[in-house]
Structures are given as C-alpha cells and as structure tokens.
C-alpha cells in the first residue's frame, strides 16, 4: 500500500507502508463474520432501515450468544461476562455500542470454544502417535491471535 504524506511546506513524500505485524496493522482480528450490511452513504447512518437492521443483528447475536453460552457451560469452560444484554439499546447510538460489545463477547466465547476443541484434537493426535502434527497444533494455540483477552474476566 502506498501512502502519500504531505508536509506543511506542501512537498509530497512517497513512502512505502510495511506493517511489521499484519494483525496489529489491521486492528482487531475477528473470528466471527458480520452477516449484516449497511448503506455506505453517511446520510443514511441514522435511518429507520439501519435501525431495523441493527435490531435484527442484535437478535441474531443474542441467540448466537445463548448457543455459545450453552456450549461453554456444557464443556465446563469459563464463560466471559455477558454485560451487553444489560446495556441500554433505546437510541441508535446506544444500540451501536451494545452491538459492538456483544460482538466482542461472542468473539471471546468462540475463541474459547475453538481452543478447547483444538486441545481435544491435540490429545487425540498424541494418543494416535501423530506427535509432529500435535506439536504444530500446540504451537498454534500459543499464538496471541487465538488467546482470549484477559481483560474480559470470567463469571463467578
């Protein structure tokens, strides 16, 4: 990606932007994909269509969170705090904040479920004698991308 930087004097410097860590450069790495689309036009940001779409997205994410919660409890895994359902959702801005929060919570739950399933698979590989493949999968679990955030403490 090429970036043009203009100084105060008006001269333009051509610089090549090379991020050292691709995931840090892109920001948050999401495990879950967003299945809802919104209009690109900024004038429609607070329209009724967007508000209705956001309410549908909330219902979908809330059902998804319940499924993740049931899976985590069934596997006896720690469950992240679920505070998004307690947030206000009356205005479109409050709903936007609640959507971001529930999406983050769902992402943490999905990461924990994936880590658990990977650990089960590693145990099966070791029992079957596939040590090299098990070691590779264990190294994947050590990657920071696949670790849960420590800021989101567990329910007690």
PDB file of N, CA and C in Angstrom, residues 48-94:
ATOM      1  N   UNK A  48     -34.173   4.743   9.493  1.00  0.00           N
ATOM      2  CA  UNK A  48     -35.012   3.684  10.050  1.00  0.00           C
ATOM      3  C   UNK A  48     -34.555   2.318   9.556  1.00  0.00           C
ATOM      4  N   UNK A  49     -34.139   2.252   8.296  1.00  0.00           N
ATOM      5  CA  UNK A  49     -33.652   0.990   7.733  1.00  0.00           C
ATOM      6  C   UNK A  49     -32.446   0.475   8.518  1.00  0.00           C
ATOM      7  N   UNK A  50     -31.505   1.362   8.806  1.00  0.00           N
ATOM      8  CA  UNK A  50     -30.310   0.972   9.553  1.00  0.00           C
ATOM      9  C   UNK A  50     -30.687   0.544  10.965  1.00  0.00           C
ATOM     10  N   UNK A  51     -31.606   1.278  11.587  1.00  0.00           N
ATOM     11  CA  UNK A  51     -32.032   0.940  12.945  1.00  0.00           C
ATOM     12  C   UNK A  51     -32.698  -0.441  12.978  1.00  0.00           C
ATOM     13  N   UNK A  52     -33.557  -0.713  12.011  1.00  0.00           N
ATOM     14  CA  UNK A  52     -34.208  -2.028  11.946  1.00  0.00           C
ATOM     15  C   UNK A  52     -33.194  -3.146  11.699  1.00  0.00           C
ATOM     16  N   UNK A  53     -32.237  -2.879  10.823  1.00  0.00           N
ATOM     17  CA  UNK A  53     -31.195  -3.870  10.556  1.00  0.00           C
ATOM     18  C   UNK A  53     -30.367  -4.129  11.807  1.00  0.00           C
ATOM     19  N   UNK A  54     -30.080  -3.069  12.555  1.00  0.00           N
ATOM     20  CA  UNK A  54     -29.307  -3.231  13.787  1.00  0.00           C
ATOM     21  C   UNK A  54     -30.094  -4.019  14.832  1.00  0.00           C
ATOM     22  N   UNK A  55     -31.401  -3.823  14.887  1.00  0.00           N
ATOM     23  CA  UNK A  55     -32.214  -4.602  15.828  1.00  0.00           C
ATOM     24  C   UNK A  55     -32.235  -6.083  15.439  1.00  0.00           C
ATOM     25  N   UNK A  56     -32.305  -6.355  14.126  1.00  0.00           N
ATOM     26  CA  UNK A  56     -32.241  -7.747  13.663  1.00  0.00           C
ATOM     27  C   UNK A  56     -30.882  -8.362  14.000  1.00  0.00           C
ATOM     28  N   UNK A  57     -29.840  -7.568  13.819  1.00  0.00           N
ATOM     29  CA  UNK A  57     -28.499  -8.045  14.136  1.00  0.00           C
ATOM     30  C   UNK A  57     -28.379  -8.334  15.632  1.00  0.00           C
ATOM     31  N   UNK A  58     -28.967  -7.477  16.472  1.00  0.00           N
ATOM     32  CA  UNK A  58     -28.935  -7.698  17.916  1.00  0.00           C
ATOM     33  C   UNK A  58     -29.605  -9.036  18.267  1.00  0.00           C
ATOM     34  N   UNK A  59     -30.778  -9.279  17.698  1.00  0.00           N
ATOM     35  CA  UNK A  59     -31.499 -10.525  17.986  1.00  0.00           C
ATOM     36  C   UNK A  59     -30.673 -11.737  17.557  1.00  0.00           C
ATOM     37  N   UNK A  60     -30.046 -11.641  16.392  1.00  0.00           N
ATOM     38  CA  UNK A  60     -29.232 -12.744  15.886  1.00  0.00           C
ATOM     39  C   UNK A  60     -28.019 -12.980  16.777  1.00  0.00           C
ATOM     40  N   UNK A  61     -27.320 -11.898  17.164  1.00  0.00           N
ATOM     41  CA  UNK A  61     -26.142 -12.031  18.018  1.00  0.00           C
ATOM     42  C   UNK A  61     -26.509 -12.534  19.412  1.00  0.00           C
ATOM     43  N   UNK A  62     -27.679 -12.127  19.913  1.00  0.00           N
ATOM     44  CA  UNK A  62     -28.107 -12.578  21.235  1.00  0.00           C
ATOM     45  C   UNK A  62     -28.405 -14.080  21.223  1.00  0.00           C
ATOM     46  N   UNK A  63     -29.082 -14.559  20.164  1.00  0.00           N
ATOM     47  CA  UNK A  63     -29.326 -16.006  20.040  1.00  0.00           C
ATOM     48  C   UNK A  63     -28.007 -16.773  19.915  1.00  0.00           C
ATOM     49  N   UNK A  64     -27.095 -16.211  19.155  1.00  0.00           N
ATOM     50  CA  UNK A  64     -25.789 -16.837  18.990  1.00  0.00           C
ATOM     51  C   UNK A  64     -25.042 -16.898  20.326  1.00  0.00           C
ATOM     52  N   UNK A  65     -25.158 -15.832  21.108  1.00  0.00           N
ATOM     53  CA  UNK A  65     -24.503 -15.808  22.409  1.00  0.00           C
ATOM     54  C   UNK A  65     -25.076 -16.878  23.336  1.00  0.00           C
ATOM     55  N   UNK A  66     -26.377 -17.085  23.265  1.00  0.00           N
ATOM     56  CA  UNK A  66     -27.001 -18.125  24.081  1.00  0.00           C
ATOM     57  C   UNK A  66     -26.475 -19.511  23.696  1.00  0.00           C
ATOM     58  N   UNK A  67     -26.291 -19.748  22.398  1.00  0.00           N
ATOM     59  CA  UNK A  67     -25.745 -21.036  21.952  1.00  0.00           C
ATOM     60  C   UNK A  67     -24.311 -21.218  22.439  1.00  0.00           C
ATOM     61  N   UNK A  68     -23.497 -20.160  22.326  1.00  0.00           N
ATOM     62  CA  UNK A  68     -22.119 -20.236  22.816  1.00  0.00           C
ATOM     63  C   UNK A  68     -22.093 -20.475  24.322  1.00  0.00           C
ATOM     64  N   UNK A  69     -22.981 -19.802  25.039  1.00  0.00           N
ATOM     65  CA  UNK A  69     -23.049 -19.961  26.491  1.00  0.00           C
ATOM     66  C   UNK A  69     -23.384 -21.409  26.856  1.00  0.00           C
ATOM     67  N   UNK A  70     -24.370 -21.974  26.175  1.00  0.00           N
ATOM     68  CA  UNK A  70     -24.746 -23.366  26.438  1.00  0.00           C
ATOM     69  C   UNK A  70     -23.582 -24.322  26.158  1.00  0.00           C
ATOM     70  N   UNK A  71     -22.847 -24.072  25.073  1.00  0.00           N
ATOM     71  CA  UNK A  71     -21.692 -24.916  24.756  1.00  0.00           C
ATOM     72  C   UNK A  71     -20.608 -24.797  25.818  1.00  0.00           C
ATOM     73  N   UNK A  72     -20.312 -23.558  26.243  1.00  0.00           N
ATOM     74  CA  UNK A  72     -19.275 -23.356  27.256  1.00  0.00           C
ATOM     75  C   UNK A  72     -19.646 -24.021  28.577  1.00  0.00           C
ATOM     76  N   UNK A  73     -20.896 -23.873  28.982  1.00  0.00           N
ATOM     77  CA  UNK A  73     -21.349 -24.500  30.225  1.00  0.00           C
ATOM     78  C   UNK A  73     -21.325 -26.017  30.085  1.00  0.00           C
ATOM     79  N   UNK A  74     -21.722 -26.521  28.925  1.00  0.00           N
ATOM     80  CA  UNK A  74     -21.713 -27.964  28.688  1.00  0.00           C
ATOM     81  C   UNK A  74     -20.317 -28.561  28.744  1.00  0.00           C
ATOM     82  N   UNK A  75     -19.315 -27.822  28.269  1.00  0.00           N
ATOM     83  CA  UNK A  75     -17.931 -28.292  28.312  1.00  0.00           C
ATOM     84  C   UNK A  75     -17.227 -27.905  29.610  1.00  0.00           C
ATOM     85  N   UNK A  76     -17.947 -27.220  30.507  1.00  0.00           N
ATOM     86  CA  UNK A  76     -17.403 -26.750  31.788  1.00  0.00           C
ATOM     87  C   UNK A  76     -16.209 -25.818  31.587  1.00  0.00           C
ATOM     88  N   UNK A  77     -16.339 -24.900  30.628  1.00  0.00           N
ATOM     89  CA  UNK A  77     -15.304 -23.911  30.351  1.00  0.00           C
ATOM     90  C   UNK A  77     -15.684 -22.585  31.003  1.00  0.00           C
ATOM     91  N   UNK A  78     -14.702 -21.723  31.306  1.00  0.00           N
ATOM     92  CA  UNK A  78     -15.029 -20.413  31.870  1.00  0.00           C
ATOM     93  C   UNK A  78     -15.809 -19.569  30.862  1.00  0.00           C
ATOM     94  N   UNK A  79     -16.802 -18.875  31.350  1.00  0.00           N
ATOM     95  CA  UNK A  79     -17.679 -18.074  30.496  1.00  0.00           C
ATOM     96  C   UNK A  79     -17.343 -16.596  30.697  1.00  0.00           C
ATOM     97  N   UNK A  80     -17.075 -15.852  29.620  1.00  0.00           N
ATOM     98  CA  UNK A  80     -16.841 -14.413  29.776  1.00  0.00           C
ATOM     99  C   UNK A  80     -18.087 -13.715  30.320  1.00  0.00           C
ATOM    100  N   UNK A  81     -17.875 -12.607  30.965  1.00  0.00           N
ATOM    101  CA  UNK A  81     -19.013 -11.831  31.458  1.00  0.00           C
ATOM    102  C   UNK A  81     -19.871 -11.399  30.284  1.00  0.00           C
ATOM    103  N   UNK A  82     -21.169 -11.509  30.474  1.00  0.00           N
ATOM    104  CA  UNK A  82     -22.109 -11.126  29.414  1.00  0.00           C
ATOM    105  C   UNK A  82     -22.834  -9.864  29.861  1.00  0.00           C
ATOM    106  N   UNK A  83     -22.228  -8.725  29.582  1.00  0.00           N
ATOM    107  CA  UNK A  83     -22.772  -7.450  30.031  1.00  0.00           C
ATOM    108  C   UNK A  83     -23.549  -6.719  28.944  1.00  0.00           C
ATOM    109  N   UNK A  84     -23.436  -7.156  27.710  1.00  0.00           N
ATOM    110  CA  UNK A  84     -24.089  -6.446  26.607  1.00  0.00           C
ATOM    111  C   UNK A  84     -25.603  -6.466  26.746  1.00  0.00           C
ATOM    112  N   UNK A  85     -26.149  -7.542  27.289  1.00  0.00           N
ATOM    113  CA  UNK A  85     -27.609  -7.620  27.423  1.00  0.00           C
ATOM    114  C   UNK A  85     -28.137  -6.636  28.457  1.00  0.00           C
ATOM    115  N   UNK A  86     -27.267  -6.138  29.339  1.00  0.00           N
ATOM    116  CA  UNK A  86     -27.678  -5.162  30.345  1.00  0.00           C
ATOM    117  C   UNK A  86     -27.536  -3.724  29.858  1.00  0.00           C
ATOM    118  N   UNK A  87     -26.889  -3.531  28.718  1.00  0.00           N
ATOM    119  CA  UNK A  87     -26.679  -2.180  28.195  1.00  0.00           C
ATOM    120  C   UNK A  87     -27.976  -1.633  27.607  1.00  0.00           C
ATOM    121  N   UNK A  88     -28.098  -0.313  27.633  1.00  0.00           N
ATOM    122  CA  UNK A  88     -29.266   0.338  27.040  1.00  0.00           C
ATOM    123  C   UNK A  88     -29.214   0.208  25.523  1.00  0.00           C
ATOM    124  N   UNK A  89     -30.401   0.046  24.916  1.00  0.00           N
ATOM    125  CA  UNK A  89     -30.484  -0.073  23.460  1.00  0.00           C
ATOM    126  C   UNK A  89     -31.632   0.771  22.915  1.00  0.00           C
ATOM    127  N   UNK A  90     -31.952   1.865  23.602  1.00  0.00           N
ATOM    128  CA  UNK A  90     -33.094   2.689  23.202  1.00  0.00           C
ATOM    129  C   UNK A  90     -32.794   3.532  21.967  1.00  0.00           C
ATOM    130  N   UNK A  91     -31.651   4.187  21.947  1.00  0.00           N
ATOM    131  CA  UNK A  91     -31.297   5.019  20.796  1.00  0.00           C
ATOM    132  C   UNK A  91     -30.370   4.236  19.869  1.00  0.00           C
ATOM    133  N   UNK A  92     -30.166   4.776  18.690  1.00  0.00           N
ATOM    134  CA  UNK A  92     -29.336   4.076  17.706  1.00  0.00           C
ATOM    135  C   UNK A  92     -27.872   4.058  18.138  1.00  0.00           C
ATOM    136  N   UNK A  93     -27.416   5.117  18.831  1.00  0.00           N
ATOM    137  CA  UNK A  93     -26.026   5.133  19.306  1.00  0.00           C
ATOM    138  C   UNK A  93     -25.810   4.118  20.427  1.00  0.00           C
ATOM    139  N   UNK A  94     -26.778   4.016  21.334  1.00  0.00           N
ATOM    140  CA  UNK A  94     -26.680   3.015  22.401  1.00  0.00           C
ATOM    141  C   UNK A  94     -26.713   1.604  21.822  1.00  0.00           C
TER     142      UNK A  94
END
